[in-house]
PDB file of C-alpha atoms in Angstrom:
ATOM      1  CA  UNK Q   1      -9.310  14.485  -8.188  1.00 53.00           C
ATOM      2  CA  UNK Q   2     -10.905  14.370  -4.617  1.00 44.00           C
ATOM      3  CA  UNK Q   3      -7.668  14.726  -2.482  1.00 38.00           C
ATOM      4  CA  UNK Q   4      -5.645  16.768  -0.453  1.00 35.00           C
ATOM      5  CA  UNK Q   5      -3.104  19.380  -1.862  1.00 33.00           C
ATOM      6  CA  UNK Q   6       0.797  18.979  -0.890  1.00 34.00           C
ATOM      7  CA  UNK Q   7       1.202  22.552   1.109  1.00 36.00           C
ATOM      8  CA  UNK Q   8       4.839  23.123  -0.004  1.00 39.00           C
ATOM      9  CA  UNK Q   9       7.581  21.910  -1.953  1.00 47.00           C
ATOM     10  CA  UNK Q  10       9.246  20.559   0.899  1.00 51.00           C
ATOM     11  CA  UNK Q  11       5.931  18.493   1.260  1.00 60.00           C
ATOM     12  CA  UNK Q  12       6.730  17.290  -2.312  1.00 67.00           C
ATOM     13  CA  UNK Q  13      10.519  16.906  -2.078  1.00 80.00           C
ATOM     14  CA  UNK Q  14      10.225  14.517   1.180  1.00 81.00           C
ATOM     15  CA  UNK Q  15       7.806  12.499  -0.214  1.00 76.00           C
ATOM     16  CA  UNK Q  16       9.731  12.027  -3.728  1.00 81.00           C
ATOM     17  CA  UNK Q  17      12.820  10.844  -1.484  1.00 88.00           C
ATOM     18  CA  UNK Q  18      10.684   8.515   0.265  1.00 85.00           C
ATOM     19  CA  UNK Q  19       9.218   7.125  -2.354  1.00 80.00           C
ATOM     20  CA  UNK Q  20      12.932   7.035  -3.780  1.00 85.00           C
ATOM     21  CA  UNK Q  21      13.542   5.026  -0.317  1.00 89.00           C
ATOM     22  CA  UNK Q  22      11.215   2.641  -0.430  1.00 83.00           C
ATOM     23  CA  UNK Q  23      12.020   1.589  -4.024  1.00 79.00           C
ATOM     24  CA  UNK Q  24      15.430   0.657  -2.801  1.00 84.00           C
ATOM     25  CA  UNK Q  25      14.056  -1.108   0.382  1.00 83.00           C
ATOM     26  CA  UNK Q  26      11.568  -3.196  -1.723  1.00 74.00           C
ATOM     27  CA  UNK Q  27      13.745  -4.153  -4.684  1.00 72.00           C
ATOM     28  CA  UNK Q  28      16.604  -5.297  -1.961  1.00 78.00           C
ATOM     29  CA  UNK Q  29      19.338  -2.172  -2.522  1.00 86.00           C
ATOM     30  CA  UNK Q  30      18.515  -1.669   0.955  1.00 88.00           C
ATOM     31  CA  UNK Q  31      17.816  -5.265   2.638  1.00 85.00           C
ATOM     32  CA  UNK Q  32      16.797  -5.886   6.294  1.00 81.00           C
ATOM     33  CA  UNK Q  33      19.073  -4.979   8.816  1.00 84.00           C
ATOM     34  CA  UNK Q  34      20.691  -2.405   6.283  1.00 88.00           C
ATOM     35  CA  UNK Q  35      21.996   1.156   7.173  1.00 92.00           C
ATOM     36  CA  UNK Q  36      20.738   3.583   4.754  1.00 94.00           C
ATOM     37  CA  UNK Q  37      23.284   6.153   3.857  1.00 94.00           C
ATOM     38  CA  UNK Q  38      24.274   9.399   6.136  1.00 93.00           C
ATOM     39  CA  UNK Q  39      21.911  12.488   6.127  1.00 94.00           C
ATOM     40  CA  UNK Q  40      24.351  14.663   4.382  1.00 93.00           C
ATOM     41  CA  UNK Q  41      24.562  11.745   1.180  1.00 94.00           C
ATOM     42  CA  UNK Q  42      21.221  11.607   1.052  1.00 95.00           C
ATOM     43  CA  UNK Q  43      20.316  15.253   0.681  1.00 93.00           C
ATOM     44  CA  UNK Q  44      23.970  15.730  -1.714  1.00 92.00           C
ATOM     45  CA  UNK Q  45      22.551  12.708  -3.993  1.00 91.00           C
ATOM     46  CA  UNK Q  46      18.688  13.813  -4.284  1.00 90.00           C
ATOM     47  CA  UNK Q  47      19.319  17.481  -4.198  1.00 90.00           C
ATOM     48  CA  UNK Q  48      17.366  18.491  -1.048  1.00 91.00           C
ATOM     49  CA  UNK Q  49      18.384  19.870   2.261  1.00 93.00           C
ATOM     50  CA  UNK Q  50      18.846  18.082   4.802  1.00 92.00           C
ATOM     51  CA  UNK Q  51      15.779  18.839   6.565  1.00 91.00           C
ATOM     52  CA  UNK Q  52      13.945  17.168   3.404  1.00 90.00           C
ATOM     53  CA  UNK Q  53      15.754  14.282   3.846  1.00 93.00           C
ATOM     54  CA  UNK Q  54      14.965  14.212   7.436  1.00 91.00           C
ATOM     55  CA  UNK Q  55      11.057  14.580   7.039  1.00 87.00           C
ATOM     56  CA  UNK Q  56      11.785  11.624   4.714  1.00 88.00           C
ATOM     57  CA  UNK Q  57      13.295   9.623   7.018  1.00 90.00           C
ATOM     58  CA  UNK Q  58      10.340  10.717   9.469  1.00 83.00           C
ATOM     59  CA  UNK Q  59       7.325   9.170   7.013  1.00 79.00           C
ATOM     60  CA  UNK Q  60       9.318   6.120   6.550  1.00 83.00           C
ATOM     61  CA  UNK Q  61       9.537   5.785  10.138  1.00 79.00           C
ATOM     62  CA  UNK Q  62       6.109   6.528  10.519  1.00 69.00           C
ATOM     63  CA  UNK Q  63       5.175   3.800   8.768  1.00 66.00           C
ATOM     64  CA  UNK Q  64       7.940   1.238   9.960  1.00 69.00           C
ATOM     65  CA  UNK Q  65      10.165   1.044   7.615  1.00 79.00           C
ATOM     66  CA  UNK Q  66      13.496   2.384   9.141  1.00 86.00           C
ATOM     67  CA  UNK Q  67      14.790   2.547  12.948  1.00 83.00           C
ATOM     68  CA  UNK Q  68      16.367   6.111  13.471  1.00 80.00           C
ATOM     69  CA  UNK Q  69      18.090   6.818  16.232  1.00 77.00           C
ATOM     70  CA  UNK Q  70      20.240   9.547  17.269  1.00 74.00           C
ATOM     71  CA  UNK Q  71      23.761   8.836  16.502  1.00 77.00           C
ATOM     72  CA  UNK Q  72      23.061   5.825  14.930  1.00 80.00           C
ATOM     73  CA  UNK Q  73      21.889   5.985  11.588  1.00 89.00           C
ATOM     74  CA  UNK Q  74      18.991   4.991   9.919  1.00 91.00           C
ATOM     75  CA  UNK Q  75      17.893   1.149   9.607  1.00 89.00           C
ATOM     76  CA  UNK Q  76      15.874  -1.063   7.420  1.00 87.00           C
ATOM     77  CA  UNK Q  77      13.255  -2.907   9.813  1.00 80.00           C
ATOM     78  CA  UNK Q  78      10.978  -4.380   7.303  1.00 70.00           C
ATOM     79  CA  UNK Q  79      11.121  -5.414   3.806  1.00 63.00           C
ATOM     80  CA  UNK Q  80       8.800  -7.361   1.771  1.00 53.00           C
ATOM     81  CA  UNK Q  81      10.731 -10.463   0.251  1.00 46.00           C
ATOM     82  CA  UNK Q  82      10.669  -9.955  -3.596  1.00 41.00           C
ATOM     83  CA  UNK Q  83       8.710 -12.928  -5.353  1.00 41.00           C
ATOM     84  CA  UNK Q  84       8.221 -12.896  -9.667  1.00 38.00           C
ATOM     85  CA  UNK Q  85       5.036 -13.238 -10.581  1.00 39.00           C
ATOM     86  CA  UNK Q  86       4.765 -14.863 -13.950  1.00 42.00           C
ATOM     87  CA  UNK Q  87       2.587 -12.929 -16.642  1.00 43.00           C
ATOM     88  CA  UNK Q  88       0.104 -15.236 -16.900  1.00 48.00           C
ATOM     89  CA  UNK Q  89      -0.401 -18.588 -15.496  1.00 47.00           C
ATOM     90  CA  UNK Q  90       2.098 -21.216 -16.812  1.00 41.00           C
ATOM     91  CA  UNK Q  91       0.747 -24.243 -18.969  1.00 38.00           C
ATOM     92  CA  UNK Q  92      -0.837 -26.653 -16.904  1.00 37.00           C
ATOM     93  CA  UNK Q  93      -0.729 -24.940 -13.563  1.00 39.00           C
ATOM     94  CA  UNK Q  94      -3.396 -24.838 -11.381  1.00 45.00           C
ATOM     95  CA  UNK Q  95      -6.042 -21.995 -11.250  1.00 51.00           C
ATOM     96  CA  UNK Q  96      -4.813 -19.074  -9.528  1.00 57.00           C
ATOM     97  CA  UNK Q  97      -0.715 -19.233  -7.906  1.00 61.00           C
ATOM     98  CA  UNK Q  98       0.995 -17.337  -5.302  1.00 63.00           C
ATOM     99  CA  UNK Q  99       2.696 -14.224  -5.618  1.00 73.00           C
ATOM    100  CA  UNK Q 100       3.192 -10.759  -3.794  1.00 75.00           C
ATOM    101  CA  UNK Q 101       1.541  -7.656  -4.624  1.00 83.00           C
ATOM    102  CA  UNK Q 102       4.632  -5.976  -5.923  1.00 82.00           C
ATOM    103  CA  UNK Q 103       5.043  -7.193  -9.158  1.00 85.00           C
ATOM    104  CA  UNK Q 104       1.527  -7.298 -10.211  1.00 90.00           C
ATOM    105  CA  UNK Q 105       1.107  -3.263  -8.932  1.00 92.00           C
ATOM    106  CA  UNK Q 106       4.497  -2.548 -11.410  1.00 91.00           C
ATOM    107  CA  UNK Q 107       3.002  -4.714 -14.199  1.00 93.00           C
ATOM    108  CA  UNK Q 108      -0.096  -2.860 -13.971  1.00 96.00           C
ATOM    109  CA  UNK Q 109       1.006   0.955 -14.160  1.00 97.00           C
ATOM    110  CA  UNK Q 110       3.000   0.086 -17.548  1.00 96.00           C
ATOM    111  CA  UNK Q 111      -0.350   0.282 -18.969  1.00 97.00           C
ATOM    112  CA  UNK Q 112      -1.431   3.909 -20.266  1.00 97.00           C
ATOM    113  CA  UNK Q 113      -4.402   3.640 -18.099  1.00 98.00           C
ATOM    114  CA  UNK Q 114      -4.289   1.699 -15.105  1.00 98.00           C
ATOM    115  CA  UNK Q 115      -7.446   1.213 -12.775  1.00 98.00           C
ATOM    116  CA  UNK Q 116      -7.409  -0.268  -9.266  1.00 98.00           C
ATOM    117  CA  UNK Q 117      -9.739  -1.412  -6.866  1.00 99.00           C
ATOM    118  CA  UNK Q 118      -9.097  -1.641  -3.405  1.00 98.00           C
ATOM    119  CA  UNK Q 119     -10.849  -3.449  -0.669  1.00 98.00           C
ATOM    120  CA  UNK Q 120      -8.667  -3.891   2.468  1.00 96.00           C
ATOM    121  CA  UNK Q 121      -8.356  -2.980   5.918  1.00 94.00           C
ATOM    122  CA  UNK Q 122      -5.809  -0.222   6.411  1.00 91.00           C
ATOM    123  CA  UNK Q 123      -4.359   0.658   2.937  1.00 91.00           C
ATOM    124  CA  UNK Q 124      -0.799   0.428   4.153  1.00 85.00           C
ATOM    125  CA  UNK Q 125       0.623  -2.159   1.658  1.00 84.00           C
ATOM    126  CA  UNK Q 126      -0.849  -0.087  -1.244  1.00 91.00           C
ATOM    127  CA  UNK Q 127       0.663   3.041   0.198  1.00 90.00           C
ATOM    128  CA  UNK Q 128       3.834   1.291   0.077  1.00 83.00           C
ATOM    129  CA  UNK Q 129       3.545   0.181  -3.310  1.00 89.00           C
ATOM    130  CA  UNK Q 130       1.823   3.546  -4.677  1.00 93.00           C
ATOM    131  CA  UNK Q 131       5.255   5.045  -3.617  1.00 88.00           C
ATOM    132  CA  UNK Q 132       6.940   2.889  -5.561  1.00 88.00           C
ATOM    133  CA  UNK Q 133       5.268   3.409  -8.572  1.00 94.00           C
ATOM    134  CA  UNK Q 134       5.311   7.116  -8.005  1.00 93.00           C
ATOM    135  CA  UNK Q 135       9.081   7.249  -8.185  1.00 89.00           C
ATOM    136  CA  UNK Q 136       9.141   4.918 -11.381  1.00 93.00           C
ATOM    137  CA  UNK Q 137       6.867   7.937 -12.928  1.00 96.00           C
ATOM    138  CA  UNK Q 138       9.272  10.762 -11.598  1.00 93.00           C
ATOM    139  CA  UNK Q 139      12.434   9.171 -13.143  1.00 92.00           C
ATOM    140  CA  UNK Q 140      10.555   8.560 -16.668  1.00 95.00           C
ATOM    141  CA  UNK Q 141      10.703   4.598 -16.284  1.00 95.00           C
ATOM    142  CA  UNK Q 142       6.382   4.715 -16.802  1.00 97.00           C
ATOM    143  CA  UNK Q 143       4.689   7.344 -18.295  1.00 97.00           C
ATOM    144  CA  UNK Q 144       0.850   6.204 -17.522  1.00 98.00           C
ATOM    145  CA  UNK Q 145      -2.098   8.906 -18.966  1.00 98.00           C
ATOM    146  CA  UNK Q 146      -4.598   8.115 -16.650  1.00 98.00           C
ATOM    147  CA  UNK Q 147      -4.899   6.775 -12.819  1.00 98.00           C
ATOM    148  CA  UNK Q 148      -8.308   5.246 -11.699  1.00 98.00           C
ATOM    149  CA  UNK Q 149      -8.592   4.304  -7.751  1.00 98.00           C
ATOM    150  CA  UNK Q 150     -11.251   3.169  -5.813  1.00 99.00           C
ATOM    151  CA  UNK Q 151     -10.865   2.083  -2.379  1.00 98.00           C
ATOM    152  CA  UNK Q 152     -12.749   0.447   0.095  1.00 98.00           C
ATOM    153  CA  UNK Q 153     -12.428   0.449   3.796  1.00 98.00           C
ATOM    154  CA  UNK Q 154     -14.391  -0.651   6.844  1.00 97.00           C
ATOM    155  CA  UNK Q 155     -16.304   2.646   8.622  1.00 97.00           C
ATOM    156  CA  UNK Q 156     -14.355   3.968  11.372  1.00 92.00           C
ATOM    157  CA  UNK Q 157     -17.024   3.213  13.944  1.00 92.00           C
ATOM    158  CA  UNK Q 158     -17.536  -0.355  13.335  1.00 94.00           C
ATOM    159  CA  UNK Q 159     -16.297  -2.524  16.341  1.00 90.00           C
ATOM    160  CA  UNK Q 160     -13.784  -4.444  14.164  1.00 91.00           C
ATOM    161  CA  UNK Q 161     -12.555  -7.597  16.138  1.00 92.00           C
ATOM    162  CA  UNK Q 162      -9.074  -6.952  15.316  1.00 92.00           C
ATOM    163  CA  UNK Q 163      -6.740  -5.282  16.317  1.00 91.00           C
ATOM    164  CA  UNK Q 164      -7.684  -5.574  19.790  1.00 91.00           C
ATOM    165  CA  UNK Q 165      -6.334  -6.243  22.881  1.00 93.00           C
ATOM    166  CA  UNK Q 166      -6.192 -10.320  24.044  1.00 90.00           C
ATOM    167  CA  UNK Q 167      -7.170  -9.895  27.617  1.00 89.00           C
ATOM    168  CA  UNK Q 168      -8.785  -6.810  27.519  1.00 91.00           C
ATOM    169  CA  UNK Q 169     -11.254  -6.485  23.852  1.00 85.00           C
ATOM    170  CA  UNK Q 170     -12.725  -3.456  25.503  1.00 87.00           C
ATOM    171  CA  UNK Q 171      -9.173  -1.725  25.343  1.00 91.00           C
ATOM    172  CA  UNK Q 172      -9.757   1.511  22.841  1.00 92.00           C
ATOM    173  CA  UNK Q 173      -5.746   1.672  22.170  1.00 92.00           C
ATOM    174  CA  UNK Q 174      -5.708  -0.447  19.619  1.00 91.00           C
ATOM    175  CA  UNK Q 175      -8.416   0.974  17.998  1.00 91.00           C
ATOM    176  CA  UNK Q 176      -7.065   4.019  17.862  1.00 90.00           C
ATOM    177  CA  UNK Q 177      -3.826   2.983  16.260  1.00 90.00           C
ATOM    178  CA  UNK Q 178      -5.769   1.170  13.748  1.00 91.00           C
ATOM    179  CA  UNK Q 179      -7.247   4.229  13.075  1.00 92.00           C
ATOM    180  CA  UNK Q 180      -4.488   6.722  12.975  1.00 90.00           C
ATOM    181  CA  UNK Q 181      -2.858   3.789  11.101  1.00 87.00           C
ATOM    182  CA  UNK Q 182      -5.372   3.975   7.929  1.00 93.00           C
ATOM    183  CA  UNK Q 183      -5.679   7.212   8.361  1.00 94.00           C
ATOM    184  CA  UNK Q 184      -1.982   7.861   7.680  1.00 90.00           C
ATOM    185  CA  UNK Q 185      -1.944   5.667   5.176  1.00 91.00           C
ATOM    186  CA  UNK Q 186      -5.358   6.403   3.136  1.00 95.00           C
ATOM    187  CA  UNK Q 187      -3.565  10.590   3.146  1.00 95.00           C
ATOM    188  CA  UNK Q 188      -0.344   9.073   2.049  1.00 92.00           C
ATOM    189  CA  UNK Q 189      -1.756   7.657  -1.118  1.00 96.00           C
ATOM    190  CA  UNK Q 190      -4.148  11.209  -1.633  1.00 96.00           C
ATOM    191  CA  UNK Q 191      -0.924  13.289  -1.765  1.00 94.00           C
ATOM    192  CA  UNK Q 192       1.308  11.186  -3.610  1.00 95.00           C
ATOM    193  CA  UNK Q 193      -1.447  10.654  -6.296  1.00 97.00           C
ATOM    194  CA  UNK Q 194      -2.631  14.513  -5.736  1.00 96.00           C
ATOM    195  CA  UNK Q 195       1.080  15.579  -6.465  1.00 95.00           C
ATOM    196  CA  UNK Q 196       1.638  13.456  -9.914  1.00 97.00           C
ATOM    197  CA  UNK Q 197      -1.430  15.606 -11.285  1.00 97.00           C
ATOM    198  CA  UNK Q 198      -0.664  18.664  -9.983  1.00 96.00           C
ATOM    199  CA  UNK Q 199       2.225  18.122 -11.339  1.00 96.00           C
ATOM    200  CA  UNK Q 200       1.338  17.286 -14.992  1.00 96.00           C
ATOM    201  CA  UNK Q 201       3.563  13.872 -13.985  1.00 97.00           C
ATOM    202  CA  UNK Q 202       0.291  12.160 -14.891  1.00 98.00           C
ATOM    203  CA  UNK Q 203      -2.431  14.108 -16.951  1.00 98.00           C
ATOM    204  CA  UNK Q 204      -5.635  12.194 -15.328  1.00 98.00           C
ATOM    205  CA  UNK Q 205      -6.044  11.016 -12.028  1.00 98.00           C
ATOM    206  CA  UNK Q 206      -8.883  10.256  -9.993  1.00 98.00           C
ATOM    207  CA  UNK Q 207      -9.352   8.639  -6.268  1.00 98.00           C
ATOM    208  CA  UNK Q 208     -12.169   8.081  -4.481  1.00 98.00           C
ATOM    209  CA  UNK Q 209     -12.619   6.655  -1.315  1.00 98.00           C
ATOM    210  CA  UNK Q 210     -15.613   4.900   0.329  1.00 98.00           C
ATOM    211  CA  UNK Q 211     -16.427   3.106   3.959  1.00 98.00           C
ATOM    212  CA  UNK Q 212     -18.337  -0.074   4.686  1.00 98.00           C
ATOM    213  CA  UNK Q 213     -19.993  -1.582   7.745  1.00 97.00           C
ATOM    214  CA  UNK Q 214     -17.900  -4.525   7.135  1.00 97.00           C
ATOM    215  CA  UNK Q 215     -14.602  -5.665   8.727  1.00 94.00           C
ATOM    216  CA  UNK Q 216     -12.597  -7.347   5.781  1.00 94.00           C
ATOM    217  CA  UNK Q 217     -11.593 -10.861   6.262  1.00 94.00           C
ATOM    218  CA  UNK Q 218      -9.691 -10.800   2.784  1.00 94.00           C
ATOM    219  CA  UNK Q 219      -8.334  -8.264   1.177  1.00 95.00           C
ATOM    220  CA  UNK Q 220      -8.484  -7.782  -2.881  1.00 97.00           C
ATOM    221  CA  UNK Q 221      -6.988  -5.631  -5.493  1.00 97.00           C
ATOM    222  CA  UNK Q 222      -8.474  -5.565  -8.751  1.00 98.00           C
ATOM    223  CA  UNK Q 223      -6.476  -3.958 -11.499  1.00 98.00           C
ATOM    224  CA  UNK Q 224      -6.944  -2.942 -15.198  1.00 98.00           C
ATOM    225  CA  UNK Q 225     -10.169  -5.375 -15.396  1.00 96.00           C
ATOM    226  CA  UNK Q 226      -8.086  -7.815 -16.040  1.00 96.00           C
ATOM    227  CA  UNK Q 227      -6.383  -9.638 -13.122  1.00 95.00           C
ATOM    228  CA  UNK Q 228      -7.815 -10.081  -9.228  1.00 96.00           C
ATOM    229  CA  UNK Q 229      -5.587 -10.521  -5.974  1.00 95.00           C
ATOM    230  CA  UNK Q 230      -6.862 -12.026  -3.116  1.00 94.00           C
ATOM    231  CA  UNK Q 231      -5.278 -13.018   0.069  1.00 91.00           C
ATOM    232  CA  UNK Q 232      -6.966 -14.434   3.464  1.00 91.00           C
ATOM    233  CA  UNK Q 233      -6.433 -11.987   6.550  1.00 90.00           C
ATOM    234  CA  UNK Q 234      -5.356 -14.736   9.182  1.00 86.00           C
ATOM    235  CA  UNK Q 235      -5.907 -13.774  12.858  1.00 87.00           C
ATOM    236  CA  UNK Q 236      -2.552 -14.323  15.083  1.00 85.00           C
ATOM    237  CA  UNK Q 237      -0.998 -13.530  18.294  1.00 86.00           C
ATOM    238  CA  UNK Q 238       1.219 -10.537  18.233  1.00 81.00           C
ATOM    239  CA  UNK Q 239       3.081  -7.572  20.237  1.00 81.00           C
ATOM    240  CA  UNK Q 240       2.202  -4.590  18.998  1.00 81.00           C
ATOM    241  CA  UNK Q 241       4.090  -1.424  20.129  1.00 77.00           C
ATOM    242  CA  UNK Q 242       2.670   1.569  20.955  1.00 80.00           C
ATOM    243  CA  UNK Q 243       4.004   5.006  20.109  1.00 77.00           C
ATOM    244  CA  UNK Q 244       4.623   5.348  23.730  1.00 80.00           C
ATOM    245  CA  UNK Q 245       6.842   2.644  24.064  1.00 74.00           C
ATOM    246  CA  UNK Q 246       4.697   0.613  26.040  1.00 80.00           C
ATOM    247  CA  UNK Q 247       3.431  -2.919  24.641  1.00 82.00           C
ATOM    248  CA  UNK Q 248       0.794  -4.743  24.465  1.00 86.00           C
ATOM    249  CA  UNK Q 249      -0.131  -8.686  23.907  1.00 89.00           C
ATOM    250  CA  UNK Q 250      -2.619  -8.937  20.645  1.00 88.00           C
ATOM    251  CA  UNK Q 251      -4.976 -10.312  18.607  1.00 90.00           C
ATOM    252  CA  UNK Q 252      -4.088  -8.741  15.039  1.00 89.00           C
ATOM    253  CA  UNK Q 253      -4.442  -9.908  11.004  1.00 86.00           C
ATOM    254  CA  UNK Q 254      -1.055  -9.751   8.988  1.00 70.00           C
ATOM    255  CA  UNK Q 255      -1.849  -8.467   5.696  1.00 62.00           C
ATOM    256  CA  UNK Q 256       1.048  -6.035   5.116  1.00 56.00           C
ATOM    257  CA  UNK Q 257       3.403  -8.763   2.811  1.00 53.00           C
ATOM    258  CA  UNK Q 258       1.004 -11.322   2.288  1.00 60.00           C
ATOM    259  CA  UNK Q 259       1.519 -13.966  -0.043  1.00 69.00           C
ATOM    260  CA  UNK Q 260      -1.757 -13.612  -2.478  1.00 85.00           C
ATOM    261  CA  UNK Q 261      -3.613 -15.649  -4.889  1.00 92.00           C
ATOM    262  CA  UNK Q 262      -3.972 -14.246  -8.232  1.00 93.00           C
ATOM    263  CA  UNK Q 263      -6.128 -14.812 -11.233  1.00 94.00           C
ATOM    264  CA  UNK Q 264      -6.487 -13.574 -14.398  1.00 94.00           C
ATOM    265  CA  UNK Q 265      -8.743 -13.120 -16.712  1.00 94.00           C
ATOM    266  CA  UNK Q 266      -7.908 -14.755 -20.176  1.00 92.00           C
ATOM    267  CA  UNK Q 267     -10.011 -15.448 -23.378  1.00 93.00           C
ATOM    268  CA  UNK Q 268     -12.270 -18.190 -21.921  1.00 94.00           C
ATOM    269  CA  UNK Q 269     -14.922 -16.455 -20.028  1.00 94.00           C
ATOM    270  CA  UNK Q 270     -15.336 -20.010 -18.141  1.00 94.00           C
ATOM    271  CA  UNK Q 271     -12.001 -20.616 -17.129  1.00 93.00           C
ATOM    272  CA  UNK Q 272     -11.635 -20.224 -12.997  1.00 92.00           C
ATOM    273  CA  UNK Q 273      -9.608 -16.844 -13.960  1.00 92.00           C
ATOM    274  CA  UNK Q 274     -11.979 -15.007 -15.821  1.00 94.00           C
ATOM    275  CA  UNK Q 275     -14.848 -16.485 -13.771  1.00 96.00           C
ATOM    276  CA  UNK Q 276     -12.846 -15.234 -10.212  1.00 96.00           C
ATOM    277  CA  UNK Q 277     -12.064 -11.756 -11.956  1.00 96.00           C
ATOM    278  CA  UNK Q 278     -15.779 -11.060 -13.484  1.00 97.00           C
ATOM    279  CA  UNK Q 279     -17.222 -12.444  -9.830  1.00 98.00           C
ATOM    280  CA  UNK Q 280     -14.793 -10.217  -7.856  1.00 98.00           C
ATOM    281  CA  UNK Q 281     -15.720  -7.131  -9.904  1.00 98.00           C
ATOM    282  CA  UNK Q 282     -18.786  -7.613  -9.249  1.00 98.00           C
ATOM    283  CA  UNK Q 283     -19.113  -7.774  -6.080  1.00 99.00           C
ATOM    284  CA  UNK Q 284     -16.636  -4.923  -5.353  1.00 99.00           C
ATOM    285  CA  UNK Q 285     -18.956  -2.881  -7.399  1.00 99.00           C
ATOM    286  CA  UNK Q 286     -22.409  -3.574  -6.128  1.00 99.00           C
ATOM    287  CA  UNK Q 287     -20.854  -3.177  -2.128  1.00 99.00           C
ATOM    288  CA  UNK Q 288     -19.486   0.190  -3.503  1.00 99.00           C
ATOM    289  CA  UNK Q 289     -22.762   1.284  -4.970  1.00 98.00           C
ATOM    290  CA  UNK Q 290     -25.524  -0.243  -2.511  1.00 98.00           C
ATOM    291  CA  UNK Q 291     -23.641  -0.281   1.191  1.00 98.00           C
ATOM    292  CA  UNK Q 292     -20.373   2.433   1.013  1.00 98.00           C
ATOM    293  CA  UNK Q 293     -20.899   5.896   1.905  1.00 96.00           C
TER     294      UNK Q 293
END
């Protein structure tokens, strides 16, 4: 697999106890607002020290999951509201339905081989839900034989026009936390994937990852050649936070939660499912093989 190797078992321990984390945040143990447990039960319950648990608590920060401050615990600052997604589309119902990403991602590693494609604009939702899955392997729950990920993402020197600063667009902060922001992410997903084969969690498992001199107004998943995900990135006004402290007003896309609209293929090759999914494919494949690098 072309990734980056976990350095020590701390590296791996941390990472297994967020992943642990973040299962309980996104399935509601943990809902917003919540106080995860003290330090000292977290590291007693998973079996680490407690300096595990605190590098733990560090990557969830990191990616703005929990509030930690000194003396005051740990707290839940974002969650992703659970929604069902039915198995396939109900009798009579319209041509691709809403649903989050969460469901569709666990549906999809119960397979024995599960294969994802990726086209999106930081990676940070999938990193979310990679963890996820990653802790339903360590605990036995799934037991998939092979892992297949492409991913897509614009080139780091393309002017995107968001993120960016609302009264100043020539402001390079923002693109720099965009940056650091996929960057993060995109290394997230190589080690916890990187980890399940070194491992022998899962026996096959390949990544690759590929820029484009395109800034995504949708993103897509595309999983087990069967079902496609779509969801509009819509601009807004925001405040973004800076790791400084400081603030600033923004022009930004929220992707991370979106509601989608999934299809899925079925046995008519006609139907708007299959005709979405086959289209889709498509056209993730021939921007992979004639414009990525």
């Amino acid at each position: 697999m072309d990734g980056q190797q976990i350095g020590d078992g701390g590296g791996k321990e941390s990472l297994r106890v967020a992943g642990a984390l973040l299962a309980r945040i996104s399935d509601g143990t943990y809902p917003l607002g919540a106080l995860l447990p003290p330090q000292r039960e977290l590291a007693k319950e998973f079996g680490v020290s407690r300096d595990t648990v605190q590098r733990a608590l560090r990557e969830l920060a990191n990616g703005g999951w929990i509030m930690s401050r000194q003396g005051s615990g740990s707290r839940v600052s974002r969650v992703v509201e659970p929604q069902r997604a039915p198995t396939r589309a109900p009798s009579g119902a319209k041509p691709g339905w809403a649903v989050t990403l969460g469901p569709i991602i666990r549906q999809a590693f119960e397979q024995p081989e599960v294969t994802l494609d990726v086209y999106t604009l930081t990676s940070e939702s999938l990193d979310m839900h990679i963890r996820v899955q990653e802790e339903r392997i360590r605990t036995g729950e799934i037991a998939p034989r092979r892992i297949s990920m492409r991913m897509l993402l614009p080139s780091e020197d393309l002017a995107v026009p968001y993120p960016r600063t609302k009264d100043d667009p020539d402001d390079p902060r923002l693109r720099d936390r965009l940056q650091s922001l996929t960057r993060r992410h995109t290394a997230s997903v190589r080690r916890v994937l990187r980890a399940l084969e070194l491992e022998d969690l899962v026996p096959s498992v390949e990544l690759e990852i590929r820029h484009v001199e395109l800034t995504p107004t949708f993103k897509l998943y595309l999983l087990n050649g069967t079902d496609a995900l779509q969801a509009l990135y819509e601009p807004v006004e925001r405040l973004i936070e800076l790791e400084d402290g400081s603030e600033i007003l923004a022009v930004d896309v929220l992707g991370f939660g979106a509601t989608l609209t999934h299809y899925v293929k079925d046995d008519d090759p006609d139907s708007t499912g299959s005709v979405f999914v086959a289209s889709s494919q498509a056209w993730f494949n021939s921007v992979w093989s004639l414009l990525a690098t």
